[in-house]
mmCIF file of C-alpha atoms in Angstrom:
data_model
loop_
_atom_site.group_PDB
_atom_site.id
_atom_site.type_symbol
_atom_site.label_atom_id
_atom_site.label_comp_id
_atom_site.label_asym_id
_atom_site.label_seq_id
_atom_site.Cartn_x
_atom_site.Cartn_y
_atom_site.Cartn_z
ATOM 1 C CA MET A 8 1.803 -5.734 19.930
ATOM 2 C CA ILE A 9 -1.638 -5.557 18.308
ATOM 3 C CA GLN A 10 -3.368 -5.632 21.706
ATOM 4 C CA LYS A 11 -1.291 -2.645 22.895
ATOM 5 C CA LEU A 12 -2.020 -0.590 19.708
ATOM 6 C CA THR A 13 -5.767 -1.336 20.050
ATOM 7 C CA ILE A 14 -5.664 -0.015 23.610
ATOM 8 C CA ILE A 15 -3.720 3.013 22.367
ATOM 9 C CA PHE A 16 -6.273 3.668 19.672
ATOM 10 C CA GLN A 17 -9.265 3.243 22.187
ATOM 11 C CA ASN A 18 -7.723 5.435 24.689
ATOM 12 C CA GLN A 19 -7.244 8.205 22.219
ATOM 13 C CA ASN A 20 -10.782 7.705 20.825
ATOM 14 C CA TYR A 21 -9.171 6.939 17.432
ATOM 15 C CA PRO A 22 -10.905 4.468 15.030
ATOM 16 C CA ILE A 23 -9.128 1.155 14.833
ATOM 17 C CA PRO A 24 -7.928 0.526 11.202
ATOM 18 C CA TYR A 25 -9.019 -2.805 9.829
ATOM 19 C CA GLY A 26 -7.064 -2.729 6.439
ATOM 20 C CA PHE A 27 -8.744 -3.521 3.032
ATOM 21 C CA THR A 28 -11.811 -5.572 2.802
ATOM 22 C CA GLU A 29 -13.661 -6.981 -0.105
ATOM 23 C CA ASP A 30 -15.766 -3.733 -0.262
ATOM 24 C CA ASP A 31 -12.585 -1.822 -1.020
ATOM 25 C CA VAL A 32 -11.718 -3.690 -4.216
ATOM 26 C CA ASN A 33 -13.428 -3.581 -7.659
ATOM 27 C CA LEU A 34 -11.981 -6.539 -9.656
ATOM 28 C CA SER A 35 -14.038 -5.436 -12.751
ATOM 29 C CA SER A 36 -12.346 -2.026 -12.934
ATOM 30 C CA PRO A 37 -9.966 -1.396 -15.817
ATOM 31 C CA LYS A 38 -6.180 -1.283 -15.098
ATOM 32 C CA LEU A 39 -4.893 2.185 -13.995
ATOM 33 C CA PHE A 40 -1.374 1.652 -15.582
ATOM 34 C CA THR A 41 -0.232 -0.372 -18.643
ATOM 35 C CA ASP A 42 2.330 -3.034 -18.402
ATOM 36 C CA ASN A 43 4.825 -0.729 -20.219
ATOM 37 C CA TYR A 44 4.461 1.837 -17.465
ATOM 38 C CA TYR A 45 5.497 -0.776 -14.865
ATOM 39 C CA SER A 46 8.450 -1.928 -16.909
ATOM 40 C CA ILE A 47 9.802 1.704 -17.174
ATOM 41 C CA LEU A 48 8.996 2.341 -13.456
ATOM 42 C CA PHE A 49 10.941 -0.802 -12.200
ATOM 43 C CA THR A 50 13.787 -0.028 -14.536
ATOM 44 C CA SER A 51 14.065 3.481 -13.267
ATOM 45 C CA MET A 52 13.891 2.227 -9.616
ATOM 46 C CA GLU A 53 16.647 -0.347 -10.344
ATOM 47 C CA TRP A 54 18.824 2.253 -12.004
ATOM 48 C CA CYS A 55 18.478 4.548 -8.893
ATOM 49 C CA ARG A 56 19.294 1.605 -6.506
ATOM 50 C CA ILE A 57 22.459 0.809 -8.384
ATOM 51 C CA ARG A 58 23.521 4.421 -8.687
ATOM 52 C CA PHE A 59 23.052 5.510 -5.033
ATOM 53 C CA ILE A 60 24.076 2.339 -3.060
#
């Protein structure tokens, strides 16, 4: 499957994606969101899952 996708990308002159590398991550940066934010987010997601299933 990967080889087929690589061939398709090369035929279309599209750059082959390599995903994230070590250069894409800055471990010394501060958190973007607080733990409280994640708690509220996951609670809301769970509520939506229960309500719409």
